[in-house]
XYZ file of C-alpha atoms in Angstrom:
695
model
C 16.495 -2.776 11.329
C 17.873 -3.512 14.906
C 15.873 -1.639 17.994
C 16.968 -2.952 20.746
C 17.792 0.301 22.724
C 21.547 1.906 22.918
C 22.237 3.122 26.222
C 24.463 6.357 25.871
C 26.665 8.140 28.260
C 28.305 11.692 26.591
C 30.757 13.913 27.581
C 31.540 16.293 24.507
C 32.179 19.899 24.230
C 29.149 21.273 22.889
C 25.168 19.962 22.800
C 25.331 19.977 18.877
C 28.183 17.584 19.337
C 26.023 15.148 21.406
C 23.134 15.530 19.117
C 25.240 14.707 16.049
C 26.045 11.098 17.575
C 22.618 10.434 18.728
C 21.342 11.203 15.421
C 23.885 9.315 13.581
C 23.094 5.751 15.823
C 19.059 6.791 15.165
C 20.061 7.099 11.229
C 21.732 3.649 11.443
C 18.289 1.858 13.277
C 19.244 2.006 16.810
C 16.889 3.026 19.264
C 19.269 5.252 21.227
C 18.789 6.864 24.231
C 21.617 9.265 25.606
C 22.667 11.173 28.745
C 24.943 14.139 28.194
C 27.188 14.300 31.062
C 27.577 17.889 32.846
C 30.173 16.805 35.520
C 32.114 14.148 37.214
C 29.537 13.626 40.004
C 27.104 13.974 37.522
C 28.870 11.335 35.533
C 29.119 8.912 38.983
C 25.344 9.621 39.838
C 24.427 8.086 35.946
C 26.820 4.843 36.852
C 25.191 4.120 39.991
C 21.608 4.727 39.227
C 21.297 3.417 35.616
C 22.905 0.458 32.990
C 24.822 2.263 30.598
C 26.093 0.263 27.322
C 28.483 3.239 26.327
C 30.557 6.149 26.875
C 31.829 8.188 24.377
C 34.010 11.264 25.020
C 35.936 14.018 24.235
C 39.048 14.423 26.101
C 39.362 17.245 28.493
C 35.761 18.337 27.829
C 33.977 20.081 30.540
C 37.347 20.172 32.099
C 37.577 16.735 32.645
C 39.600 14.495 32.068
C 38.795 11.095 30.277
C 40.844 9.331 32.881
C 38.967 10.188 35.571
C 35.909 8.893 34.123
C 37.684 5.830 33.596
C 38.709 5.519 37.204
C 35.001 5.670 38.205
C 34.221 2.838 36.097
C 36.681 0.682 37.140
C 36.240 1.705 40.774
C 32.266 0.990 40.633
C 33.099 -2.551 38.645
C 31.361 -1.340 35.282
C 31.747 -3.341 31.981
C 31.252 0.095 30.128
C 33.180 0.337 27.027
C 34.866 4.289 26.925
C 35.863 5.054 23.403
C 37.568 9.070 23.015
C 36.281 10.952 20.000
C 38.869 13.461 19.117
C 39.875 16.862 16.496
C 43.433 16.115 17.305
C 45.346 14.075 14.602
C 46.447 10.362 15.917
C 49.190 8.958 15.916
C 50.636 5.153 17.194
C 51.928 6.566 20.696
C 48.230 8.326 21.015
C 46.093 4.976 20.561
C 49.123 3.047 22.687
C 48.370 5.789 25.668
C 44.722 5.192 25.297
C 44.223 1.578 25.204
C 46.939 1.173 28.184
C 44.727 3.434 30.372
C 41.743 1.411 29.464
C 39.816 3.013 26.477
C 38.441 0.810 23.750
C 39.769 2.882 21.197
C 40.391 6.844 20.134
C 38.977 7.765 16.699
C 38.730 11.785 15.044
C 35.466 12.789 15.526
C 34.492 13.851 12.262
C 34.806 10.448 10.458
C 31.012 9.261 11.639
C 31.360 6.355 9.270
C 34.425 4.956 11.706
C 32.793 5.964 14.987
C 29.511 4.246 13.800
C 31.453 0.667 12.962
C 33.400 0.971 15.982
C 30.347 1.700 18.703
C 28.690 -1.168 16.504
C 31.740 -3.277 16.963
C 31.934 -1.987 20.461
C 28.347 -3.029 21.398
C 28.706 -6.274 19.627
C 31.275 -7.333 22.033
C 30.033 -5.802 24.933
C 26.489 -7.957 24.369
C 28.806 -11.137 23.885
C 30.516 -10.549 27.422
C 27.442 -10.122 29.039
C 25.664 -13.555 27.414
C 28.705 -15.063 28.746
C 28.030 -14.081 32.206
C 24.731 -15.267 31.682
C 25.840 -18.408 30.472
C 27.861 -19.161 33.009
C 24.989 -18.574 35.747
C 22.783 -21.100 33.954
C 26.019 -23.442 33.401
C 26.402 -23.485 36.992
C 22.929 -23.921 37.945
C 23.139 -26.960 35.304
C 25.796 -28.800 36.156
C 24.383 -28.641 39.951
C 21.191 -30.406 38.458
C 23.164 -32.378 36.328
C 25.693 -33.846 39.107
C 22.272 -35.051 41.478
C 21.030 -36.837 38.343
C 24.181 -38.615 37.603
C 24.212 -39.507 41.666
C 20.596 -40.529 41.825
C 20.411 -42.145 38.387
C 19.876 -46.248 37.602
C 22.403 -46.479 34.818
C 25.871 -46.833 35.757
C 27.904 -43.668 34.275
C 31.452 -42.908 34.539
C 33.638 -40.481 33.473
C 36.728 -40.831 31.379
C 39.584 -38.471 30.917
C 42.789 -40.136 28.831
C 41.156 -43.302 29.494
C 41.375 -43.179 33.158
C 38.375 -42.818 35.396
C 37.662 -39.255 37.075
C 34.382 -39.822 38.197
C 31.800 -42.877 38.814
C 27.865 -42.722 40.381
C 26.986 -45.160 42.414
C 25.042 -47.207 39.938
C 28.381 -47.573 38.555
C 30.100 -49.113 41.495
C 27.640 -51.492 42.407
C 27.755 -52.733 38.298
C 31.503 -53.509 39.085
C 31.872 -54.539 42.705
C 33.533 -51.130 44.304
C 32.476 -49.598 47.426
C 33.552 -45.804 46.482
C 34.777 -43.753 43.772
C 38.396 -43.515 45.324
C 38.586 -47.407 44.562
C 38.171 -46.296 40.550
C 39.952 -43.220 40.771
C 43.085 -43.531 37.940
C 42.052 -46.947 37.184
C 42.228 -47.220 33.356
C 38.297 -48.182 31.786
C 40.007 -51.118 30.087
C 39.942 -52.870 33.159
C 36.382 -52.798 33.192
C 36.341 -54.827 30.342
C 36.283 -58.749 29.867
C 39.760 -59.577 28.147
C 38.068 -61.417 25.008
C 36.982 -58.036 24.114
C 39.364 -55.709 25.061
C 41.422 -55.193 21.322
C 37.678 -54.564 19.847
C 37.635 -51.930 22.855
C 41.035 -50.577 21.812
C 39.730 -50.726 17.938
C 36.314 -48.829 18.771
C 37.977 -46.107 21.069
C 40.286 -44.936 18.454
C 37.726 -44.706 15.494
C 35.757 -42.925 17.962
C 38.079 -40.271 18.981
C 38.625 -39.608 15.492
C 35.223 -39.211 14.743
C 34.683 -42.166 12.438
C 32.679 -44.066 14.809
C 29.096 -43.901 16.656
C 29.065 -43.685 20.500
C 28.197 -47.184 21.198
C 29.680 -50.440 21.988
C 28.199 -54.393 23.063
C 30.800 -55.910 24.625
C 31.581 -57.835 28.132
C 32.416 -56.605 31.419
C 34.067 -57.697 34.286
C 33.371 -56.892 37.975
C 35.792 -56.853 40.872
C 35.111 -60.599 41.794
C 36.307 -61.359 38.055
C 31.991 -62.608 36.997
C 32.089 -61.254 33.333
C 28.486 -59.931 31.908
C 27.177 -58.725 28.568
C 27.386 -54.875 28.473
C 25.925 -52.261 26.074
C 28.209 -48.977 26.216
C 27.114 -45.233 25.285
C 29.798 -42.607 24.861
C 28.993 -39.058 24.463
C 31.692 -35.819 24.790
C 31.335 -34.212 27.969
C 32.883 -31.628 30.524
C 34.065 -32.600 34.288
C 35.598 -30.183 36.885
C 35.927 -27.649 33.585
C 38.299 -31.042 31.941
C 36.799 -32.185 28.613
C 36.397 -35.788 29.093
C 33.786 -39.110 27.737
C 31.145 -39.672 29.704
C 30.107 -43.440 29.717
C 26.827 -44.923 30.082
C 26.728 -48.630 30.823
C 23.559 -50.713 30.289
C 22.914 -54.652 31.010
C 21.851 -56.505 27.503
C 18.428 -57.440 29.067
C 15.637 -57.946 26.753
C 14.036 -54.898 27.666
C 17.152 -53.016 26.251
C 16.973 -54.575 23.235
C 13.742 -53.730 22.496
C 14.239 -50.118 23.818
C 16.927 -50.056 20.534
C 14.658 -51.757 18.419
C 12.291 -49.025 19.265
C 14.896 -45.921 19.003
C 15.855 -47.015 15.516
C 12.019 -46.989 14.649
C 11.745 -43.170 15.948
C 15.070 -42.913 14.346
C 14.186 -43.743 10.887
C 12.278 -42.209 7.855
C 9.532 -44.886 6.899
C 9.667 -44.380 3.442
C 13.665 -44.934 2.530
C 14.668 -46.327 5.940
C 17.369 -43.392 5.972
C 17.870 -41.761 8.888
C 15.120 -38.641 10.057
C 15.376 -35.250 10.473
C 15.286 -35.391 14.334
C 18.112 -38.203 14.260
C 20.186 -35.872 11.721
C 20.093 -33.099 13.797
C 21.419 -34.392 17.015
C 24.512 -36.421 14.898
C 24.709 -32.489 13.429
C 24.719 -30.680 17.260
C 27.148 -33.854 17.728
C 29.552 -32.637 14.835
C 29.240 -28.669 15.845
C 30.151 -29.826 19.574
C 33.064 -31.812 18.118
C 34.277 -28.630 15.460
C 34.113 -26.089 18.714
C 35.526 -28.247 21.473
C 38.062 -30.175 19.608
C 38.873 -28.197 16.316
C 37.576 -31.193 14.038
C 36.024 -29.959 10.613
C 33.649 -31.286 8.195
C 30.403 -30.190 6.114
C 26.657 -30.407 5.969
C 24.848 -31.337 2.626
C 21.907 -30.615 1.791
C 20.977 -32.036 -1.517
C 17.268 -30.823 -2.894
C 15.914 -32.990 -5.997
C 15.357 -30.471 -9.084
C 11.746 -29.395 -9.604
C 10.457 -32.065 -7.730
C 6.912 -30.841 -8.156
C 6.997 -30.839 -11.851
C 8.113 -34.388 -11.729
C 5.096 -35.197 -9.019
C 2.533 -33.945 -11.352
C 4.037 -36.265 -14.457
C 4.255 -39.060 -12.976
C 1.761 -38.645 -10.560
C 1.769 -38.717 -6.388
C 2.250 -42.637 -5.812
C 5.071 -42.932 -8.273
C 6.642 -40.165 -6.749
C 7.579 -41.825 -3.900
C 9.227 -44.209 -6.083
C 11.580 -41.470 -7.229
C 12.407 -41.058 -3.672
C 13.336 -44.529 -2.758
C 15.294 -44.557 -6.010
C 17.427 -41.636 -5.136
C 17.531 -42.627 -1.397
C 18.668 -46.004 -2.210
C 21.885 -44.586 -4.461
C 22.940 -42.201 -2.370
C 22.746 -44.711 0.746
C 24.857 -47.072 -1.236
C 27.247 -44.149 -2.501
C 28.100 -42.747 0.967
C 29.241 -44.633 4.310
C 27.116 -45.024 7.180
C 29.152 -42.716 9.199
C 27.698 -39.874 7.333
C 24.022 -39.956 8.711
C 22.487 -39.817 5.035
C 18.949 -38.561 5.960
C 15.498 -37.627 4.640
C 14.685 -34.461 5.627
C 11.927 -33.002 3.872
C 9.680 -34.425 1.199
C 12.604 -34.118 -1.654
C 15.204 -33.100 0.401
C 18.528 -35.559 1.680
C 21.026 -34.391 3.932
C 24.381 -35.490 5.164
C 27.860 -35.166 7.223
C 31.027 -35.487 5.653
C 33.770 -35.322 8.939
C 37.354 -34.650 8.429
C 37.107 -32.668 4.944
C 38.065 -29.681 3.601
C 36.163 -27.472 1.359
C 37.437 -28.638 -1.502
C 36.921 -32.102 -0.677
C 33.623 -31.764 -0.019
C 32.875 -29.660 -3.487
C 34.376 -33.189 -5.077
C 32.065 -35.291 -3.293
C 28.948 -33.125 -3.871
C 30.280 -33.367 -7.757
C 30.332 -37.157 -7.456
C 26.764 -37.299 -6.094
C 25.600 -35.017 -8.678
C 27.198 -36.473 -11.221
C 25.228 -40.257 -9.675
C 22.029 -39.130 -9.532
C 22.027 -37.336 -12.934
C 22.545 -40.908 -14.648
C 20.403 -42.938 -12.315
C 17.632 -44.241 -14.682
C 14.385 -45.401 -12.671
C 12.275 -47.032 -13.962
C 8.460 -45.931 -13.361
C 5.298 -47.884 -14.835
C 7.271 -48.991 -18.238
C 8.957 -45.754 -18.269
C 12.004 -44.023 -17.419
C 12.804 -41.204 -16.029
C 15.879 -38.952 -14.841
C 15.773 -36.171 -12.322
C 18.751 -33.884 -11.159
C 19.724 -32.439 -7.753
C 21.134 -28.969 -6.804
C 23.457 -29.523 -3.744
C 24.230 -27.063 -0.962
C 27.185 -27.206 1.158
C 27.910 -25.684 4.717
C 31.232 -26.034 6.355
C 31.696 -27.341 10.153
C 34.417 -25.307 11.658
C 35.307 -24.127 14.860
C 34.069 -20.945 14.260
C 30.084 -22.680 13.913
C 27.710 -21.766 16.507
C 23.675 -23.220 16.106
C 23.385 -26.428 13.889
C 20.471 -24.818 12.570
C 22.348 -21.907 11.081
C 24.342 -24.424 9.463
C 21.777 -26.481 7.850
C 19.994 -22.974 7.325
C 23.337 -22.291 5.217
C 23.053 -25.487 3.527
C 19.494 -24.764 2.086
C 20.623 -21.157 1.034
C 23.753 -22.858 -0.866
C 21.224 -25.271 -2.936
C 19.002 -22.797 -4.002
C 21.880 -20.241 -4.954
C 22.704 -23.173 -7.521
C 19.942 -22.221 -9.527
C 21.371 -18.480 -9.485
C 24.540 -19.661 -11.664
C 25.542 -19.288 -14.875
C 23.827 -22.395 -16.951
C 22.098 -23.783 -13.556
C 18.593 -22.203 -13.985
C 17.044 -25.317 -13.646
C 19.897 -26.877 -11.290
C 21.963 -29.547 -11.536
C 24.878 -27.992 -9.859
C 26.728 -27.538 -6.525
C 27.477 -24.454 -4.217
C 29.375 -23.787 -1.613
C 27.904 -21.291 0.763
C 30.134 -18.199 1.382
C 28.595 -15.735 4.158
C 28.014 -12.456 2.363
C 29.593 -9.486 2.998
C 28.614 -6.529 5.185
C 28.547 -3.937 2.670
C 27.449 -6.449 0.258
C 24.091 -5.861 -1.589
C 21.516 -8.140 -1.468
C 20.549 -10.760 -5.087
C 18.287 -8.960 -6.926
C 18.151 -5.602 -5.432
C 16.609 -2.422 -7.221
C 16.899 1.013 -7.831
C 14.428 1.822 -4.464
C 13.905 5.142 -6.543
C 12.556 3.451 -9.529
C 10.259 1.205 -7.149
C 8.623 3.933 -5.536
C 8.246 6.055 -8.958
C 6.046 3.247 -10.110
C 4.331 2.445 -7.114
C 3.169 6.190 -7.564
C 2.096 5.785 -10.769
C 0.469 2.593 -10.146
C -1.338 3.191 -6.838
C 0.319 0.029 -5.715
C 1.541 1.201 -2.147
C -0.205 -0.389 0.446
C -2.361 1.188 3.681
C -2.461 -0.884 6.621
C -4.158 0.743 9.860
C -3.817 0.048 13.582
C -6.336 1.229 15.777
C -5.296 2.696 19.293
C -7.056 2.564 22.668
C -8.367 5.253 24.903
C -7.622 3.924 28.350
C -9.918 6.885 29.577
C -13.518 5.972 27.894
C -13.331 8.270 25.271
C -15.501 6.470 23.110
C -13.578 8.143 19.542
C -12.478 5.173 17.455
C -8.582 6.403 16.900
C -6.615 4.477 14.269
C -2.991 5.103 12.857
C -2.236 4.383 9.138
C 0.958 2.533 8.120
C 2.545 2.636 4.484
C 3.637 -0.457 3.025
C 5.545 -1.266 -0.750
C 4.821 -4.561 -1.350
C 7.565 -6.569 -3.108
C 7.318 -9.379 -5.785
C 8.476 -12.212 -3.507
C 5.261 -11.455 -1.043
C 7.325 -9.265 1.258
C 6.674 -5.598 2.136
C 8.871 -2.825 2.735
C 8.055 -0.595 5.996
C 7.840 3.404 5.002
C 10.680 4.014 7.239
C 12.877 2.097 5.178
C 12.287 4.104 2.263
C 11.502 7.573 3.867
C 14.836 8.156 6.057
C 16.771 6.740 2.928
C 18.912 9.070 1.597
C 19.009 7.789 -1.746
C 15.242 8.924 -2.259
C 14.921 12.160 -3.366
C 13.112 14.397 -1.053
C 10.953 15.393 -4.235
C 9.692 12.270 -4.056
C 9.244 11.743 -0.353
C 6.836 14.330 -0.530
C 4.840 12.956 -3.440
C 4.624 9.578 -1.548
C 3.937 11.798 1.678
C 0.672 13.410 -0.335
C -0.096 9.981 -1.706
C -0.846 8.409 1.929
C -2.678 11.887 2.835
C -5.182 11.671 -0.330
C -5.827 8.014 0.030
C -6.098 7.963 3.913
C -8.448 11.015 4.174
C -10.579 9.184 1.320
C -11.078 5.921 3.337
C -11.396 7.757 6.276
C -14.158 9.966 5.177
C -15.994 6.752 3.491
C -15.518 5.013 7.281
C -17.355 7.855 8.910
C -20.003 7.697 6.632
C -20.975 4.399 7.901
C -21.471 5.991 11.525
C -17.800 5.556 12.664
C -16.530 8.615 14.824
C -13.377 7.846 13.580
C -9.449 10.002 13.959
C -6.452 9.230 12.055
C -2.986 9.484 12.827
C -1.340 10.149 9.298
C 2.677 10.087 9.245
C 4.624 13.052 7.585
C 8.459 12.587 6.631
C 11.107 14.994 7.297
C 11.055 15.801 3.388
C 7.382 17.226 3.876
C 8.197 19.301 6.851
C 10.230 21.813 4.920
C 7.317 22.487 2.553
C 5.912 25.589 2.863
C 2.668 25.112 0.868
C 1.781 21.888 3.159
C 0.035 23.196 6.059
C -2.686 25.161 3.258
C -2.438 22.147 0.710
C -3.775 19.652 3.817
C -6.519 22.255 5.024
C -7.958 21.587 1.076
C -7.537 17.910 1.124
C -9.541 17.727 4.303
C -11.880 20.268 2.890
C -11.718 18.034 -0.414
C -12.862 15.038 1.840
C -15.256 16.498 3.725
C -13.869 15.584 7.045
C -14.438 17.776 10.292
C -12.105 19.425 11.907
C -9.784 17.078 14.348
C -10.515 13.961 12.146
C -7.353 13.590 10.974
C -3.948 14.273 12.940
C -0.812 14.896 11.894
C 2.390 13.422 13.269
C 5.823 14.105 13.134
C 8.938 12.070 14.928
C 11.348 13.881 17.545
C 14.147 13.369 15.668
C 13.031 15.317 12.767
C 11.846 18.272 15.171
C 15.127 18.361 16.796
C 16.681 18.795 13.113
C 14.400 20.758 11.912
C 12.804 22.512 14.785
C 11.580 26.358 12.974
C 10.058 24.526 10.111
C 8.230 21.808 12.845
C 7.112 25.098 15.078
C 5.863 26.793 12.271
C 4.106 23.991 10.438
C 2.394 22.796 14.028
C 1.389 26.256 14.446
C -0.241 27.077 11.205
C -2.301 23.863 11.456
C -3.491 24.695 14.553
C -4.523 27.804 13.184
C -6.889 25.539 10.697
C -8.231 23.602 13.805
C -5.976 20.063 12.408
C -4.139 18.796 15.538
C -0.742 17.453 15.244
C 1.301 14.688 17.102
C 4.912 14.401 18.238
C 5.829 10.800 17.503
C 9.210 8.627 19.194
C 9.303 11.245 22.032
C 11.559 10.969 25.201
C 15.327 9.609 23.428
C 16.352 13.284 22.546
C 19.141 14.816 24.884
C 16.745 17.400 26.067
C 13.152 16.227 24.923
C 10.868 18.713 26.623
C 12.929 21.737 24.988
C 12.216 20.593 21.831
C 8.565 19.901 23.032
C 8.082 23.637 24.589
C 8.425 24.853 21.004
C 6.047 23.603 19.149
C 2.133 23.308 19.575
C 1.353 19.621 19.671
C -1.708 17.985 21.030
C -0.422 14.295 21.477
C 2.601 12.871 21.921
C 3.516 9.293 21.730
C 6.197 8.412 23.505
C 9.437 5.818 21.970
C 8.619 2.336 21.240
C 11.955 1.326 23.465
C 10.303 2.503 26.725
C 7.501 -0.088 26.483
C 10.382 -2.722 25.522
C 12.008 -2.269 28.734
C 9.012 -2.685 30.737
C 9.633 -6.187 31.659
C 14.105 -6.236 31.407
C 14.704 -2.982 32.998
C 14.370 -2.301 36.715
C 14.623 1.557 35.676
C 12.670 1.897 32.846
C 9.120 1.542 34.934
C 10.431 4.558 36.932
C 11.515 6.469 33.489
C 8.319 6.221 32.093
C 5.883 7.010 34.701
C 7.920 10.785 34.937
C 8.193 11.017 31.433
C 4.125 10.711 31.525
C 3.744 12.610 34.162
C 5.787 16.087 32.928
C 3.715 15.336 29.922
C 0.383 15.370 31.727
C 1.575 18.401 33.414
C 2.275 19.802 29.584
C -1.912 18.919 29.232
C -0.591 16.779 26.563
C -1.960 13.895 25.613
C -0.336 10.821 25.871
C 0.842 7.494 23.584
C 2.039 4.643 24.228
C 3.048 2.232 21.163
C 4.186 -1.498 21.279
C 2.224 -3.025 23.949
C 2.831 -6.475 23.691
C 1.035 -7.943 27.007
C -1.643 -7.542 29.559
C 1.057 -6.291 32.645
C 2.160 -3.554 30.236
C -1.628 -2.605 29.814
C -2.049 -3.007 33.782
C 1.091 -0.508 34.633
C -0.021 1.810 31.608
C -3.286 2.017 32.966
C -1.990 3.261 36.434
C 0.731 5.915 35.440
C -2.135 7.623 33.529
C -1.350 7.087 29.700
C -4.564 8.110 27.441
C -3.793 5.990 24.405
C -2.121 2.562 23.534
C -1.420 1.106 20.675
C 0.719 -2.586 19.705
C -0.313 -5.869 18.534
C -1.518 -6.745 21.923
C -4.325 -4.632 20.756
C -4.136 -5.243 17.385
C -1.639 -5.848 14.145
C -1.387 -3.474 11.558
C -4.392 -4.983 9.053
C -5.864 -3.732 5.638
C -9.195 -2.317 7.088
C -10.639 -0.137 9.838
C -12.151 -3.308 11.593
C -11.417 -3.080 14.711
C -14.034 -3.347 16.973
C -13.779 -0.712 19.699
C -16.779 -1.951 21.608
C -14.765 -5.010 23.086
C -12.950 -2.655 24.932
């Protein structure tokens, strides 16, 4: 679920249309805060006062032409996509007109799925543009610092484009006996190499440009006076004055540099196999990705995992397991050129980079290696053993971004070998293929069946998170949180299945009642140990439509021997907006029985206080997106302060969740918030063990 808050400006013909759009986004998992535009002047004020992500507008709604909105966006120089939604039929001319006038697109109002995908696409593009602008600022700063370091560096550094010098630092000029950089401009780097080494230098450059050669060459240099000296040249891709070029760093071949080279070799090698280690491999993978992105090179990463190595180790012993590792490493080394940078990156994991190959060639090479290892006979203590490998492949292309992601893809591909028919124990190859957005996860099971089984077996998990009262009240407060444990050790949060339309409402109501019964039982036991504790218990929208729920809760609390006010029942603002009458009756019915209620995720509706005035709730929990924005949005603190102030005027007790640091606590205390909740206080725990006396 993506909890980055979407800030939305809406120009619609009715509030109902606007609320449907906001509800659609929230149901997709996006925290959304929206403002409904009432006039062109209101639109301009909003643009100037706050930062927005998206404008959705119906043409001519509120007697405002959408072109006027686009004009104001351009006038104020805002990067703000405008999406048009309409009830009218669309044709090619309509699309063309909208695009020419600056709209991002136009979509039918009733096509909610298409609208959601378009909104997500435009937000993704907007985020990419924002990141690009931030990176440009960081790049300019990095270039300034790099230039300063170059000019003061004791190493001789030059930038070469098409074999010609475009820049040289002072150390480089002094090394070759030139007075100024102008003397070197346009001079071939070949002239820096003694005639005896120029043939070797040409061959090196050709191999280096094709990615077949490591970027280091030892040769002889010649200075302006004709003096010849030994030098070590290090080559790496770079950019200078917005031009792609090659950075050349030259060091003399003194004893100290030989020692440095030896130390570097030690640092880059795995001690057991003498293959490269993970640190060195990661650096070479970064170079390969850079080459693919900047120069269009292509290649693949191979991830070789010895199958069932723990079983092998238990059979032959830990000491002999090293023999298996070194035997496999040596066989791979003999089967691959050094330019592949074969490395041991884990106990039983090897990896290498193959450049200049496509998917079919990579699969062919992987199959050859798999076969070689399968037929490798390893002698251990007068016995012979064999091992197999699962080899995953991830392609390096111009679309590659993060090296660690590519290695992770190769890792996934290696794991996926065991999911292939006939390869339960591995011994296969697999090419990583990205999952389609709508493709289900492997092993996905029927969620309803899982939930029904969890009810029967009481295998749900309850966690408890404390709330701290900033006003010194001694009563302990917790919120109970529901989780569904999975076979792989992961857990599913309640929101993922209670908001899932594939789960029927009757099952959701049963789950809510299970939570109430088990929570009140645990709360009663906890209070019996001399704890004055109150508990917030969440209810789903399905339960809010249950007319018998209020009376059932009262009976359940009496059965648990809990006093009035010990349990507080909580529902969220979105459900209240959709089911206002039911929530009004529910909160009133509980209040008559002396049972308080709370409204959570408050503040994101178009008119939140209009919803609140119909509800008899005692507590209001602010939507967590307000807290998340405190540190990076200058308007967030002001907006939250106004929201809390208004709630306090309504005599509501306020809760601010997702508090992660001390600075947020100080701000919230000054704003007068009653309670705070979040990982700064304590993450959800299996029991009610928080020490409230420490506060």
